[in-house]
Amino acid sequence: MPGTTLPPVPHYEPPSPTKEDVDWAEFPLIDLSKAQTAEGRAELAPIVRDAMRTYGFLYVVNHGLSQAQTDRFFDIADVPFSQVPEEEKKQLAGKIMESGSYRGYKARQFWTIDNGVRDEIEHYNLHRPVFQQQHPKALQPFLPEIRSFAEHNHFNVLHPILRLLALGLELPEETFVNLNGFEDEGETYIRLMKYFPYRNEADEAKVKNVWLKGHTDIGSLTILWSQPVTALQILFPDGKWRYVKHIPNGLVVNVGDSMEMFSGGFYKATIHRVVQPPADQRGCTRLGMFYFGLPNDDVKLVPFSESAVLQRVGIKRKCADEDAPTAREWRVARTKAYGLSELQRKDDVVEEQVLNGVVLKHYN
């Protein structure tokens, strides 16, 4: 972390946690501090393996930052939205359709959610090196801290969990770490994201109170810094949507498409969505802080068939190995398509699209 003299930042006051009785998603909580030793990794690996195979999600605590440090990062996370003029945001808009990259701003109403209603989500994406990208003036005093935050996510959270996933497949510990380098060519990034309520109840009804459609993530792992607005749901194996809990100073970590393909379908990229919060949080904005771990661009998304586990249970491929996309090809195709291309409706719930020969499902 930087020195003790830090630039002042306006305080972001999050809403209070919900007191509503909702259907909570119950899946394992792991103490990441145990991953610092071989004995701890041996203890955690089967827990992580089974959770990511069954649910595709984990709760994580003891990740190495204090509550005060996390609170400051949430203060900084609000700066791109509350302290930057609209004209400057437009100048730093990401070239999403042109490049298949989210670097920069995504404005509200960029995606179509359903029935002609467009999204109310704004986000700002920082490529992990941080300093190689132009940033809004208000955010620039905090760039050294943001770089430290990227490094913390990458080396103290992403890599330890990737080691546990490799051990779960009886592969060498560094198998997935080597595919997700910090200095390598790739699109791993920090996303600061603000969800706003729809402007009127008619639009809420048209989208069935869904703010972000059911989807899977693109990369190896996604790290979500827990916040109190109850809106994230995951689709459980029994077909029911359940709400993800808020864990103070905790993380929610989930598997993405790339890891599912690496693991031959053993680890599960689970469908998740964001919906209107419960009644006592209705009208609240939701500030999200994410670290999306994507494989190096040149990595081909094929199963590790040498895994003794996969040899025992079998491999489920999304496409033939010779047709498998690289991480870059998959990321660009997914980024350009999400919320911007036509989907084929299969029934009242499921819509599909085919990207690079892989069938991708979306859920209402």
Short mmCIF file of C-alpha atoms in Angstrom, two decimals:
data_model
loop_
_atom_site.label_atom_id
_atom_site.label_comp_id
_atom_site.label_asym_id
_atom_site.label_seq_id
_atom_site.Cartn_x
_atom_site.Cartn_y
_atom_site.Cartn_z
CA MET A 1 0.00 0.00 0.00
CA PRO A 2 1.14 3.63 -0.48
CA GLY A 3 2.47 5.73 2.38
CA THR A 4 0.30 7.03 5.22
CA THR A 5 -0.26 10.49 3.67
CA LEU A 6 -3.13 9.93 1.27
CA PRO A 7 -5.12 12.44 -0.77
CA PRO A 8 -8.56 13.26 0.63
CA VAL A 9 -11.56 11.66 -1.01
CA PRO A 10 -15.29 12.35 -0.52
CA HIS A 11 -16.82 9.68 1.66
CA TYR A 12 -19.29 7.28 0.06
CA GLU A 13 -21.98 6.24 2.52
CA PRO A 14 -23.48 2.89 1.47
CA PRO A 15 -27.10 2.02 2.21
CA SER A 16 -27.88 -0.09 5.26
CA PRO A 17 -28.14 -3.86 4.71
CA THR A 18 -31.62 -5.19 4.05
CA LYS A 19 -33.73 -6.50 6.89
CA GLU A 20 -36.09 -8.26 4.47
CA ASP A 21 -36.52 -12.03 4.64
CA VAL A 22 -35.15 -13.23 1.29
CA ASP A 23 -33.99 -16.58 -0.07
CA TRP A 24 -30.23 -16.48 0.53
CA ALA A 25 -27.64 -18.37 -1.49
CA GLU A 26 -25.80 -20.72 0.84
CA PHE A 27 -22.37 -21.81 -0.37
CA PRO A 28 -18.99 -22.22 1.36
CA LEU A 29 -17.07 -19.40 3.00
CA ILE A 30 -13.30 -19.84 2.90
CA ASP A 31 -10.60 -18.25 5.02
CA LEU A 32 -8.08 -17.21 2.38
CA SER A 33 -5.34 -16.63 4.93
CA LYS A 34 -5.01 -20.42 5.16
CA ALA A 35 -3.85 -20.53 1.52
CA GLN A 36 -0.47 -19.11 2.56
CA THR A 37 0.78 -22.55 3.63
CA ALA A 38 0.90 -25.93 1.87
CA GLU A 39 -1.08 -27.46 4.73
CA GLY A 40 -3.74 -24.76 4.45
CA ARG A 41 -4.01 -25.19 0.68
CA ALA A 42 -4.43 -28.93 1.13
CA GLU A 43 -7.30 -28.23 3.56
CA LEU A 44 -8.98 -25.62 1.34
CA ALA A 45 -8.57 -27.29 -2.07
CA PRO A 46 -11.37 -29.90 -1.72
CA ILE A 47 -13.75 -27.29 -0.29
CA VAL A 48 -13.08 -24.90 -3.16
CA ARG A 49 -13.21 -27.74 -5.69
CA ASP A 50 -16.63 -28.93 -4.54
CA ALA A 51 -18.09 -25.42 -4.23
CA MET A 52 -16.94 -24.34 -7.67
CA ARG A 53 -18.18 -27.60 -9.18
CA THR A 54 -21.61 -27.37 -7.54
CA TYR A 55 -22.32 -23.64 -7.34
CA GLY A 56 -19.54 -21.86 -9.23
CA PHE A 57 -19.41 -19.34 -6.35
CA LEU A 58 -17.57 -18.85 -3.04
CA TYR A 59 -17.65 -16.39 -0.16
CA VAL A 60 -14.14 -15.32 0.91
CA VAL A 61 -12.82 -13.64 4.08
CA ASN A 62 -9.37 -12.74 5.43
CA HIS A 63 -8.13 -11.56 2.04
CA GLY A 64 -5.52 -9.20 3.45
CA LEU A 65 -7.18 -5.76 3.55
CA SER A 66 -8.71 -4.23 6.66
CA GLN A 67 -12.25 -2.87 6.78
CA ALA A 68 -10.84 0.68 6.80
CA GLN A 69 -8.78 0.00 3.68
CA THR A 70 -11.78 -1.52 1.91
CA ASP A 71 -13.97 1.44 2.92
CA ARG A 72 -11.44 3.84 1.40
CA PHE A 73 -11.41 1.90 -1.86
CA PHE A 74 -15.21 2.19 -1.99
CA ASP A 75 -14.83 5.94 -1.46
CA ILE A 76 -12.42 6.03 -4.42
CA ALA A 77 -14.74 3.77 -6.45
CA ASP A 78 -17.48 6.41 -6.34
CA VAL A 79 -15.23 9.17 -7.71
CA PRO A 80 -15.63 8.29 -11.44
CA PHE A 81 -19.41 8.66 -11.08
CA SER A 82 -19.96 11.48 -8.58
CA GLN A 83 -16.91 13.70 -9.22
CA VAL A 84 -16.46 13.60 -13.02
CA PRO A 85 -18.40 15.91 -15.41
CA GLU A 86 -20.52 14.24 -18.08
CA GLU A 87 -18.49 15.78 -20.89
CA GLU A 88 -15.27 14.30 -19.53
CA LYS A 89 -16.97 10.90 -19.21
CA LYS A 90 -17.93 11.07 -22.89
CA GLN A 91 -14.33 11.85 -23.85
CA LEU A 92 -13.19 8.73 -21.98
CA ALA A 93 -15.89 6.39 -23.28
CA GLY A 94 -14.68 2.86 -23.98
CA LYS A 95 -14.47 1.63 -27.58
CA ILE A 96 -16.60 -1.41 -26.73
CA MET A 97 -17.97 -2.19 -30.16
CA GLU A 98 -14.79 -1.22 -31.98
CA SER A 99 -12.23 -3.06 -29.84
CA GLY A 100 -14.14 -5.59 -27.77
CA SER A 101 -12.61 -4.00 -24.68
CA TYR A 102 -14.35 -2.32 -21.75
CA ARG A 103 -11.49 0.08 -20.90
CA GLY A 104 -12.95 3.47 -20.00
CA TYR A 105 -16.59 4.38 -19.39
CA LYS A 106 -19.73 2.49 -20.32
CA ALA A 107 -22.59 4.97 -20.19
CA ARG A 108 -26.09 4.28 -18.94
CA GLN A 109 -28.58 3.05 -21.55
CA PHE A 110 -25.84 1.42 -23.67
CA TRP A 111 -27.33 -2.10 -23.47
CA THR A 112 -30.85 -3.33 -24.17
CA ILE A 113 -32.24 -5.33 -21.26
CA ASP A 114 -35.70 -6.41 -22.46
CA ASN A 115 -38.83 -5.15 -24.25
CA GLY A 116 -36.96 -2.14 -25.62
CA VAL A 117 -35.86 -0.96 -22.15
CA ARG A 118 -32.22 0.04 -21.89
CA ASP A 119 -29.97 -0.38 -18.87
CA GLU A 120 -29.32 2.12 -16.07
CA ILE A 121 -25.79 0.91 -15.29
CA GLU A 122 -22.67 3.04 -15.53
CA HIS A 123 -19.19 1.61 -15.15
CA TYR A 124 -15.59 2.65 -15.41
CA ASN A 125 -12.94 0.06 -16.28
CA LEU A 126 -9.23 0.31 -15.55
CA HIS A 127 -6.79 -2.06 -17.22
CA ARG A 128 -4.69 -3.62 -14.47
CA PRO A 129 -1.40 -1.70 -15.13
CA VAL A 130 -3.53 1.44 -14.46
CA PHE A 131 -0.95 4.04 -15.54
CA GLN A 132 -1.01 3.07 -19.23
CA GLN A 133 -4.54 4.43 -19.64
CA GLN A 134 -5.95 7.97 -19.65
CA HIS A 135 -8.15 8.61 -16.62
CA PRO A 136 -10.49 11.39 -15.47
CA LYS A 137 -8.81 14.26 -13.69
CA ALA A 138 -10.68 13.63 -10.42
CA LEU A 139 -9.38 10.04 -10.27
CA GLN A 140 -5.73 10.78 -10.99
CA PRO A 141 -4.63 11.51 -7.37
CA PHE A 142 -5.72 7.97 -6.45
CA LEU A 143 -3.98 6.06 -9.25
CA PRO A 144 -1.11 4.77 -7.05
CA GLU A 145 -3.66 3.30 -4.63
CA ILE A 146 -5.68 1.82 -7.46
CA ARG A 147 -2.54 0.17 -8.85
CA SER A 148 -1.88 -1.32 -5.40
CA PHE A 149 -5.49 -2.49 -5.32
CA ALA A 150 -5.02 -4.23 -8.69
CA GLU A 151 -1.87 -5.95 -7.44
CA HIS A 152 -3.59 -7.03 -4.24
CA ASN A 153 -6.51 -8.55 -6.14
CA HIS A 154 -4.20 -10.29 -8.59
CA PHE A 155 -1.51 -11.71 -6.33
CA ASN A 156 -3.32 -12.04 -2.99
CA VAL A 157 -6.75 -13.22 -4.14
CA LEU A 158 -6.83 -14.33 -7.79
CA HIS A 159 -3.63 -16.36 -7.78
CA PRO A 160 -4.23 -18.16 -4.46
CA ILE A 161 -7.70 -19.28 -5.59
CA LEU A 162 -6.34 -20.34 -8.99
CA ARG A 163 -3.82 -22.53 -7.13
CA LEU A 164 -6.63 -24.15 -5.15
CA LEU A 165 -8.59 -24.80 -8.36
CA ALA A 166 -5.52 -26.45 -9.92
CA LEU A 167 -5.05 -28.65 -6.86
CA GLY A 168 -8.73 -29.58 -7.08
CA LEU A 169 -8.05 -31.02 -10.55
CA GLU A 170 -4.84 -32.71 -9.33
CA LEU A 171 -2.76 -30.43 -11.55
CA PRO A 172 0.46 -28.60 -10.59
CA GLU A 173 -0.36 -25.61 -8.36
CA GLU A 174 0.84 -23.00 -10.85
CA THR A 175 -1.11 -24.39 -13.83
CA PHE A 176 -3.76 -21.64 -13.92
CA VAL A 177 -1.54 -18.97 -12.37
CA ASN A 178 0.75 -19.28 -15.39
CA LEU A 179 -2.20 -18.52 -17.69
CA ASN A 180 -3.23 -15.40 -15.78
CA GLY A 181 -0.12 -13.20 -15.60
CA PHE A 182 -0.07 -9.60 -14.39
CA GLU A 183 2.47 -8.41 -16.95
CA ASP A 184 1.31 -10.58 -19.85
CA GLU A 185 -0.86 -9.38 -22.73
CA GLY A 186 -4.47 -9.66 -21.62
CA GLU A 187 -7.51 -7.77 -20.43
CA THR A 188 -7.71 -8.43 -16.68
CA TYR A 189 -9.15 -5.25 -15.20
CA ILE A 190 -10.78 -3.41 -12.30
CA ARG A 191 -14.40 -2.42 -12.83
CA LEU A 192 -16.09 0.29 -10.78
CA MET A 193 -19.81 -0.01 -11.41
CA LYS A 194 -22.90 1.89 -10.32
CA TYR A 195 -26.41 0.52 -10.75
CA PHE A 196 -29.21 3.10 -10.77
CA PRO A 197 -32.93 2.32 -10.33
CA TYR A 198 -35.05 2.57 -13.46
CA ARG A 199 -36.54 5.98 -13.95
CA ASN A 200 -40.13 4.75 -13.71
CA GLU A 201 -42.11 1.72 -12.56
CA ALA A 202 -43.33 1.02 -16.10
CA ASP A 203 -39.78 0.22 -17.19
CA GLU A 204 -39.23 -1.92 -14.07
CA ALA A 205 -42.30 -3.92 -15.05
CA LYS A 206 -41.18 -4.33 -18.66
CA VAL A 207 -37.89 -5.89 -17.55
CA LYS A 208 -39.54 -7.86 -14.71
CA ASN A 209 -37.40 -5.95 -12.17
CA VAL A 210 -34.18 -7.26 -13.76
CA TRP A 211 -31.34 -4.70 -13.90
CA LEU A 212 -28.74 -6.97 -15.54
CA LYS A 213 -29.84 -10.14 -17.37
CA GLY A 214 -28.77 -13.61 -16.35
CA HIS A 215 -25.31 -14.29 -17.78
CA THR A 216 -21.97 -15.94 -17.13
CA ASP A 217 -18.69 -14.06 -16.87
CA ILE A 218 -16.03 -14.21 -19.56
CA GLY A 219 -12.79 -14.97 -17.76
CA SER A 220 -11.14 -17.30 -15.27
CA LEU A 221 -12.45 -15.82 -12.02
CA THR A 222 -14.44 -12.74 -11.00
CA ILE A 223 -13.80 -11.08 -7.63
CA LEU A 224 -16.67 -8.96 -6.28
CA TRP A 225 -16.05 -6.84 -3.19
CA SER A 226 -19.13 -7.37 -1.07
CA GLN A 227 -21.47 -4.40 -0.64
CA PRO A 228 -24.79 -4.14 1.21
CA VAL A 229 -27.38 -3.62 -1.54
CA THR A 230 -29.10 -6.99 -1.98
CA ALA A 231 -29.53 -7.39 -5.74
CA LEU A 232 -27.18 -10.12 -7.02
CA GLN A 233 -28.85 -13.48 -7.60
CA ILE A 234 -27.43 -16.78 -8.81
CA LEU A 235 -29.32 -19.61 -10.47
CA PHE A 236 -28.99 -22.62 -8.18
CA PRO A 237 -28.83 -26.25 -9.39
CA ASP A 238 -32.50 -26.68 -8.36
CA GLY A 239 -33.50 -23.97 -10.86
CA LYS A 240 -34.26 -21.29 -8.24
CA TRP A 241 -32.77 -17.79 -8.09
CA ARG A 242 -31.23 -16.97 -4.70
CA TYR A 243 -29.71 -13.76 -3.35
CA VAL A 244 -26.00 -13.47 -2.58
CA LYS A 245 -25.33 -12.40 1.01
CA HIS A 246 -23.40 -9.31 2.03
CA ILE A 247 -20.28 -10.35 3.95
CA PRO A 248 -18.73 -7.28 5.65
CA ASN A 249 -15.19 -6.85 4.28
CA GLY A 250 -15.73 -10.07 2.36
CA LEU A 251 -15.56 -11.14 -1.25
CA VAL A 252 -17.77 -13.09 -3.61
CA VAL A 253 -15.70 -15.09 -6.12
CA ASN A 254 -17.11 -16.94 -9.11
CA VAL A 255 -15.95 -19.05 -12.04
CA GLY A 256 -16.13 -17.66 -15.58
CA ASP A 257 -16.43 -19.28 -19.00
CA SER A 258 -12.66 -19.58 -19.47
CA MET A 259 -12.20 -21.62 -16.29
CA GLU A 260 -15.17 -23.79 -17.18
CA MET A 261 -13.52 -24.54 -20.53
CA PHE A 262 -10.10 -25.13 -18.94
CA SER A 263 -11.71 -27.59 -16.53
CA GLY A 264 -13.68 -29.46 -19.18
CA GLY A 265 -16.95 -28.44 -17.55
CA PHE A 266 -15.84 -29.62 -14.09
CA TYR A 267 -15.95 -26.09 -12.64
CA LYS A 268 -19.22 -24.29 -13.29
CA ALA A 269 -19.68 -20.83 -14.80
CA THR A 270 -23.01 -20.18 -13.11
CA ILE A 271 -25.73 -17.91 -14.46
CA HIS A 272 -26.21 -14.82 -12.30
CA ARG A 273 -28.12 -11.56 -12.61
CA VAL A 274 -28.84 -8.27 -10.82
CA VAL A 275 -32.42 -7.40 -9.87
CA GLN A 276 -34.29 -4.60 -8.13
CA PRO A 277 -33.38 -4.62 -4.40
CA PRO A 278 -35.83 -5.57 -1.63
CA ALA A 279 -38.44 -3.05 -0.46
CA ASP A 280 -36.30 -1.49 2.30
CA GLN A 281 -33.53 -0.75 -0.25
CA ARG A 282 -35.83 0.28 -3.09
CA GLY A 283 -34.54 3.38 -4.83
CA CYS A 284 -30.94 2.84 -3.66
CA THR A 285 -28.02 2.93 -6.05
CA ARG A 286 -25.60 -0.01 -5.87
CA LEU A 287 -21.88 0.69 -6.04
CA GLY A 288 -19.85 -2.31 -7.17
CA MET A 289 -16.12 -2.93 -7.11
CA PHE A 290 -14.84 -5.87 -9.19
CA TYR A 291 -11.64 -7.51 -10.37
CA PHE A 292 -12.15 -9.55 -13.53
CA GLY A 293 -9.36 -12.09 -13.98
CA LEU A 294 -9.08 -13.02 -17.65
CA PRO A 295 -6.49 -15.42 -19.11
CA ASN A 296 -3.61 -14.12 -21.19
CA ASP A 297 -4.83 -13.20 -24.68
CA ASP A 298 -2.96 -15.95 -26.54
CA VAL A 299 -4.17 -18.83 -24.34
CA LYS A 300 -6.42 -21.33 -26.12
CA LEU A 301 -9.53 -22.26 -24.12
CA VAL A 302 -9.17 -26.04 -24.16
CA PRO A 303 -9.52 -28.56 -21.30
CA PHE A 304 -6.50 -29.74 -19.33
CA SER A 305 -7.06 -33.36 -20.33
CA GLU A 306 -3.96 -34.43 -18.40
CA SER A 307 -5.90 -33.84 -15.16
CA ALA A 308 -6.36 -37.14 -13.36
CA VAL A 309 -9.70 -35.86 -12.09
CA LEU A 310 -10.98 -35.14 -15.61
CA GLN A 311 -9.75 -38.54 -16.75
CA ARG A 312 -11.90 -40.11 -14.04
CA VAL A 313 -15.08 -38.04 -14.45
CA GLY A 314 -14.89 -37.19 -18.16
CA ILE A 315 -14.63 -33.95 -20.10
CA LYS A 316 -17.55 -31.85 -21.31
CA ARG A 317 -16.38 -29.66 -24.18
CA LYS A 318 -18.24 -26.60 -25.44
CA CYS A 319 -16.65 -27.18 -28.85
CA ALA A 320 -13.97 -29.34 -30.45
CA ASP A 321 -10.45 -28.53 -29.25
CA GLU A 322 -9.34 -27.53 -32.75
CA ASP A 323 -12.21 -25.02 -32.91
CA ALA A 324 -11.69 -23.56 -29.43
CA PRO A 325 -11.17 -19.78 -29.32
CA THR A 326 -8.26 -18.03 -27.70
CA ALA A 327 -8.96 -15.97 -24.59
CA ARG A 328 -8.77 -12.81 -26.70
CA GLU A 329 -11.17 -14.14 -29.35
CA TRP A 330 -13.67 -15.18 -26.70
CA ARG A 331 -13.40 -11.92 -24.77
CA VAL A 332 -13.83 -9.76 -27.89
CA ALA A 333 -16.80 -11.80 -29.13
CA ARG A 334 -18.54 -11.72 -25.74
CA THR A 335 -17.89 -8.03 -25.17
CA LYS A 336 -19.17 -6.96 -28.58
CA ALA A 337 -22.26 -9.16 -28.30
CA TYR A 338 -23.54 -8.55 -24.76
CA GLY A 339 -26.64 -6.35 -24.77
CA LEU A 340 -25.92 -5.30 -28.35
CA SER A 341 -26.87 -8.28 -30.53
CA GLU A 342 -30.03 -10.23 -31.26
CA LEU A 343 -30.72 -13.33 -29.16
CA GLN A 344 -32.73 -16.36 -30.23
CA ARG A 345 -35.55 -16.95 -27.77
CA LYS A 346 -35.90 -20.64 -26.84
CA ASP A 347 -38.76 -20.23 -24.35
CA ASP A 348 -40.11 -17.70 -21.82
CA VAL A 349 -36.90 -17.87 -19.79
CA VAL A 350 -33.95 -18.83 -22.01
CA GLU A 351 -32.41 -16.94 -24.94
CA GLU A 352 -29.37 -18.19 -26.87
CA GLN A 353 -26.65 -16.90 -29.13
CA VAL A 354 -23.71 -18.66 -30.81
CA LEU A 355 -20.26 -17.10 -30.44
CA ASN A 356 -17.18 -18.65 -32.02
CA GLY A 357 -19.04 -21.94 -32.35
CA VAL A 358 -20.03 -21.97 -28.66
CA VAL A 359 -23.69 -21.81 -27.61
CA LEU A 360 -24.18 -19.16 -24.92
CA LYS A 361 -27.37 -19.02 -22.85
CA HIS A 362 -29.01 -15.91 -21.37
CA TYR A 363 -31.75 -16.05 -18.74
CA ASN A 364 -34.55 -13.60 -17.99
#
